[in-house]
Structure formats: C-alpha cells, structure tokens
JSON list of C-alpha atoms in Angstrom, two decimals:
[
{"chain": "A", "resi": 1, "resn": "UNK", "atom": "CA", "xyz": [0.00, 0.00, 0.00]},
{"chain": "A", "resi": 2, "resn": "UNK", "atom": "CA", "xyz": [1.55, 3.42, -0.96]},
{"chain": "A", "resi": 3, "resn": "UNK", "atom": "CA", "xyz": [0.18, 6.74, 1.33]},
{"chain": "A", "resi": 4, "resn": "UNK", "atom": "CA", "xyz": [-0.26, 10.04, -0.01]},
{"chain": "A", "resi": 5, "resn": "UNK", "atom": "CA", "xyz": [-0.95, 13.37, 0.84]},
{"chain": "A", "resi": 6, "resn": "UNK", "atom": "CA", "xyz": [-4.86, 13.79, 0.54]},
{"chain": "A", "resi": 7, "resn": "UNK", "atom": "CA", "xyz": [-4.70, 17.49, -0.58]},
{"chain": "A", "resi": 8, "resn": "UNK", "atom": "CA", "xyz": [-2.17, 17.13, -3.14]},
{"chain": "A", "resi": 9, "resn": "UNK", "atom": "CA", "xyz": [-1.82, 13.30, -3.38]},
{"chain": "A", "resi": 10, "resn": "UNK", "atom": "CA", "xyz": [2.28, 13.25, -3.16]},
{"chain": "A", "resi": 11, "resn": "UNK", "atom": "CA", "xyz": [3.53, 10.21, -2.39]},
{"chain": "A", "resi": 12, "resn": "UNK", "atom": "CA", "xyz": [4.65, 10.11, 1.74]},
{"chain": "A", "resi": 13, "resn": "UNK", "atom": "CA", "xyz": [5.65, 6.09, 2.47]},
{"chain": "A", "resi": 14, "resn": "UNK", "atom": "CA", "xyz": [4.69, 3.07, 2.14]},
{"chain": "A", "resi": 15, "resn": "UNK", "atom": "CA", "xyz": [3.96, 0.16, 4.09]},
{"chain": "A", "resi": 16, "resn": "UNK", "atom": "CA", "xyz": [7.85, -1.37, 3.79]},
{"chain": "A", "resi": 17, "resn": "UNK", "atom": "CA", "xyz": [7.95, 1.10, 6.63]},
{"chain": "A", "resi": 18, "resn": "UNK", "atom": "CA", "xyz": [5.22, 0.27, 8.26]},
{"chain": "A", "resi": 19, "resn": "UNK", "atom": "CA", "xyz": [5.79, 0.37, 12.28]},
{"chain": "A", "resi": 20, "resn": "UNK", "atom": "CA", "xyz": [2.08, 0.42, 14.02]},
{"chain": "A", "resi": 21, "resn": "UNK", "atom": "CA", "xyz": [-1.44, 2.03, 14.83]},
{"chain": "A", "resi": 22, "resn": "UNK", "atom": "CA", "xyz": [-3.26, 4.12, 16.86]},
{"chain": "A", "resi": 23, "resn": "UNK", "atom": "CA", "xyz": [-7.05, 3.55, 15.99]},
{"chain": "A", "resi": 24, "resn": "UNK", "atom": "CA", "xyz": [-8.47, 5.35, 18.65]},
{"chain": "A", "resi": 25, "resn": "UNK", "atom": "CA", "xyz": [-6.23, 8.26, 17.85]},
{"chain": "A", "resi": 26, "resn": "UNK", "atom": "CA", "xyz": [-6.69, 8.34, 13.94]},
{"chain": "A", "resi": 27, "resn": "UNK", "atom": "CA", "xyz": [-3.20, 7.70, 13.56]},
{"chain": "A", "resi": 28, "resn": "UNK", "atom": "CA", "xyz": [-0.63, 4.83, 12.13]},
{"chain": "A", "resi": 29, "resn": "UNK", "atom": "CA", "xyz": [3.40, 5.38, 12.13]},
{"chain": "A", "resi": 30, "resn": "UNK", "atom": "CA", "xyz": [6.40, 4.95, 9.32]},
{"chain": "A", "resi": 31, "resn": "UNK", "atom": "CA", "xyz": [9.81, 4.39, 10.27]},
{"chain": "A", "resi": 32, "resn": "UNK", "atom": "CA", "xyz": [11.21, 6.14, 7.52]},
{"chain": "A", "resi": 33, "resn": "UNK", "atom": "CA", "xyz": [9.48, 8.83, 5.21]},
{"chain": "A", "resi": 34, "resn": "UNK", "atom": "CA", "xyz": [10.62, 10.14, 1.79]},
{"chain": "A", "resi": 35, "resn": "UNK", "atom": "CA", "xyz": [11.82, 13.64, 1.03]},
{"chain": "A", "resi": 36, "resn": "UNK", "atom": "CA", "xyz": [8.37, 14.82, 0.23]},
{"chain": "A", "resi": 37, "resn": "UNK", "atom": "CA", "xyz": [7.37, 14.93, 4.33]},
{"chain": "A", "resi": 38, "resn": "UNK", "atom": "CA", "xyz": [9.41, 17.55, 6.09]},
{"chain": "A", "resi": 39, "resn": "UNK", "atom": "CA", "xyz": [9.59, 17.42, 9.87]},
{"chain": "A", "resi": 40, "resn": "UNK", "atom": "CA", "xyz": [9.59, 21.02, 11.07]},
{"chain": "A", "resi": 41, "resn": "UNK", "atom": "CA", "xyz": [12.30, 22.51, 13.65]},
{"chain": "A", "resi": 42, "resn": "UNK", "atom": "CA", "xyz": [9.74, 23.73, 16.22]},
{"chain": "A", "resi": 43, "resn": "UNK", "atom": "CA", "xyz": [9.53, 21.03, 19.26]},
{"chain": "A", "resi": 44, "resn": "UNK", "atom": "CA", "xyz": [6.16, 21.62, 20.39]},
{"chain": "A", "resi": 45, "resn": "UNK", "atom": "CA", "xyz": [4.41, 20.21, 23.71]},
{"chain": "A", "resi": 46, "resn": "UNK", "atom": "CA", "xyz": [0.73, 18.82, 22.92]},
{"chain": "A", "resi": 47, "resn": "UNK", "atom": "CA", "xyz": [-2.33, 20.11, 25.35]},
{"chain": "A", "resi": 48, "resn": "UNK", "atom": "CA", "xyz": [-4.49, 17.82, 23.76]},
{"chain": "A", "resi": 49, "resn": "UNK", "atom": "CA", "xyz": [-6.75, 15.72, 25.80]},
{"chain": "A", "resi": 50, "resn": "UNK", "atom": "CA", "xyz": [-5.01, 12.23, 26.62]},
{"chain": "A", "resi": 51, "resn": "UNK", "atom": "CA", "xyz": [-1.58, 13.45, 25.26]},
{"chain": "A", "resi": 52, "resn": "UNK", "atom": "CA", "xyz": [-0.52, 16.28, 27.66]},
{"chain": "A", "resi": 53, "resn": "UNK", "atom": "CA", "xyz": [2.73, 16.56, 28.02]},
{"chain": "A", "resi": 54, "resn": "UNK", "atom": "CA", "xyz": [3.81, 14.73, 24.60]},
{"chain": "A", "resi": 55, "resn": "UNK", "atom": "CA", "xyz": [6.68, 16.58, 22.69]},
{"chain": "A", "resi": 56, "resn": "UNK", "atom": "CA", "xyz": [6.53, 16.18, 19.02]},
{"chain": "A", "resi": 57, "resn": "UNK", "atom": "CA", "xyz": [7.21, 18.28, 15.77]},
{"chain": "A", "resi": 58, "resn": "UNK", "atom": "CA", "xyz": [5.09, 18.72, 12.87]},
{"chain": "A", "resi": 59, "resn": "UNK", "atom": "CA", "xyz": [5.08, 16.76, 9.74]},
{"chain": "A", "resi": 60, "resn": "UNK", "atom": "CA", "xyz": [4.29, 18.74, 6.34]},
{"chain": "A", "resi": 61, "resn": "UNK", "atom": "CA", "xyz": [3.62, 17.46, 2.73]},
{"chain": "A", "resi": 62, "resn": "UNK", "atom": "CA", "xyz": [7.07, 18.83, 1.30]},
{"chain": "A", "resi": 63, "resn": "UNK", "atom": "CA", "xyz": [4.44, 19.90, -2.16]},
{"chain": "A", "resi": 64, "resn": "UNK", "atom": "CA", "xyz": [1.72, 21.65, -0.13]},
{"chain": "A", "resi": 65, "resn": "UNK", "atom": "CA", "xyz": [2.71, 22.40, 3.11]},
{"chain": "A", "resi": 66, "resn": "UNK", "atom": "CA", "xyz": [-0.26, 20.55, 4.64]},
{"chain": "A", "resi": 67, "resn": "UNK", "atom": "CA", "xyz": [0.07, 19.21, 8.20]},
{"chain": "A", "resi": 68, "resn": "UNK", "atom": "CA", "xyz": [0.25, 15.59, 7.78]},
{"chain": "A", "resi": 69, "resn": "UNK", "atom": "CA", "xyz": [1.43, 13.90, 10.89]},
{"chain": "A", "resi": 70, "resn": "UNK", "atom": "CA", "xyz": [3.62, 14.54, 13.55]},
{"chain": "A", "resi": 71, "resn": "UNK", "atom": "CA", "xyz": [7.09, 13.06, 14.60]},
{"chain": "A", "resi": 72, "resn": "UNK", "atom": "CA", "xyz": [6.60, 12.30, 19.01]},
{"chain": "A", "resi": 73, "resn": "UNK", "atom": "CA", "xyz": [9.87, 12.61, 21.05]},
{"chain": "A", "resi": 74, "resn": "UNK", "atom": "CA", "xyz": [8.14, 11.38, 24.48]},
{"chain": "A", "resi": 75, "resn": "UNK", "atom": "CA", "xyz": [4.84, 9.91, 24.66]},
{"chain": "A", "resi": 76, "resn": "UNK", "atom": "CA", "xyz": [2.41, 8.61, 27.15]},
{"chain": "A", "resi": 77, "resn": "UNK", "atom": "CA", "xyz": [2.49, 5.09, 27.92]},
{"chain": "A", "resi": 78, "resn": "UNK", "atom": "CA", "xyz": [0.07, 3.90, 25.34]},
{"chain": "A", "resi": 79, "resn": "UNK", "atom": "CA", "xyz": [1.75, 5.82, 22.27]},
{"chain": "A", "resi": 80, "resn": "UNK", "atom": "CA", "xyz": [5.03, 4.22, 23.29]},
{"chain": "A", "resi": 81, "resn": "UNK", "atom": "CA", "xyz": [4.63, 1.95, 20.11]},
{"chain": "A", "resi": 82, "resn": "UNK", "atom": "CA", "xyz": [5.24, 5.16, 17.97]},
{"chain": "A", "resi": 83, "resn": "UNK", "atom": "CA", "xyz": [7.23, 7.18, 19.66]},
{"chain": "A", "resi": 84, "resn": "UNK", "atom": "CA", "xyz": [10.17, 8.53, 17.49]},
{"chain": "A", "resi": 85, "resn": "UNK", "atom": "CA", "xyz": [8.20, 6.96, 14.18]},
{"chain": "A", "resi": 86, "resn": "UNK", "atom": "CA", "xyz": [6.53, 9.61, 11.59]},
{"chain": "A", "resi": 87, "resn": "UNK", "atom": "CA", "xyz": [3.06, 9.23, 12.55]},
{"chain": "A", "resi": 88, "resn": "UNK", "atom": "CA", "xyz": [0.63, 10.38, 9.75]},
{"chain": "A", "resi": 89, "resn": "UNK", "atom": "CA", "xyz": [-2.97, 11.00, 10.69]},
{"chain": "A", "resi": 90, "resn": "UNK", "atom": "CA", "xyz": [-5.40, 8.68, 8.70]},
{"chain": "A", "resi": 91, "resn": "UNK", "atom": "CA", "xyz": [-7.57, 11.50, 7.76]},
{"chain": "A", "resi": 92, "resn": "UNK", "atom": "CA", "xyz": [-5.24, 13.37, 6.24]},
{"chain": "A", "resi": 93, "resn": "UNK", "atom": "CA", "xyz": [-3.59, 10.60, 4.43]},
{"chain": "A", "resi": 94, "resn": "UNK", "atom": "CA", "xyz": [-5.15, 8.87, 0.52]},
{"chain": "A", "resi": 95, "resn": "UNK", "atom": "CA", "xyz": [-3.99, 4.95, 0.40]},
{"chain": "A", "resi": 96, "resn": "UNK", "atom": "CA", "xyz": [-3.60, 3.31, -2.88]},
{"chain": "A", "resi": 97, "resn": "UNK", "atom": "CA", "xyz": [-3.21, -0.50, -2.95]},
{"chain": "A", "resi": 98, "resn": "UNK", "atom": "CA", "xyz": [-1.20, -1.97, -5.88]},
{"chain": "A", "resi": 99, "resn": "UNK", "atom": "CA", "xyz": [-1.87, -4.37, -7.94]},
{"chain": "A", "resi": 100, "resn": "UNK", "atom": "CA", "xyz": [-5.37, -3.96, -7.88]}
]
C-alpha cells in the first residue's frame, strides 16, 4: 500500500515502513518517510486531551505544506509503540493499494 498526501496526493511512504497504529487516535506510524514529508524545527508540547505533556514536531507534505502527521519525542504510555516513528494521521492521508 503506498500513502499520499490527501490534498495534493504526493507520495509520503509506504507500508515497507510500516511500524504500528493508533485507531483510537486516527493515527498509524512509518519508520522512515521520503523527502516529500518535512519534519519542522519547532519542538512543540501537545495540550491535547489524553496526550498532555507529549513533545513532538510537525510533519508537512514537502508539495503543499499541509500538516500531515507529527514526529513524538516522548509519549504517554500507550503511544510508546510510535514514539520517534513519523506518525501520519489517517484523515489526512489517501492509500492506494497496488496491484489492484
């Protein structure tokens, strides 16, 4: 399966790099990315609900500069699984399975 970005539909992995999922938290995690995703320089520190206190930067669609994802430094217990992995958000992300 190859992932792309859904606004401009750039290619951003595959699953060769596939590493795990978060269902519950829309999102599943690469271990490696291609040029086209650009992790920004900016360490933020999440507020969100059930991830406070998780540092992460931003992941952008090198074509389009959408927010795709986000790259987590430290994570709570149950995102341990993706914790320094590019982790794209699902909705935000177009799948296309070859050979079909």
């Amino acid at each position: 399966v190859v992932f792309s970005c859904a606004k401009c539909r750039t290619i951003i992995g595959d699953t060769f790099a596939y590493v795990a999922s978060i269902p519950e938290r829309n999102l599943f995690a690469l271990s490696e990315v291609p040029n086209s995703v650009v992790c920004g320089k900016t360490r933020k520190i999440s507020s969100e609900r059930g991830e406070d206190g998780c540092v992460f930067y931003d992941l952008t669609c090198a074509e389009c500069d959408s927010l795709i994802g986000r790259r987590y430094v430290t994570t709570i217990e149950d995102m341990d699984v993706i914790r320094n992995s590019y982790a794209l958000d699902i909705q935000r992300v177009m799948t296309y399975e070859l050979g079909k």
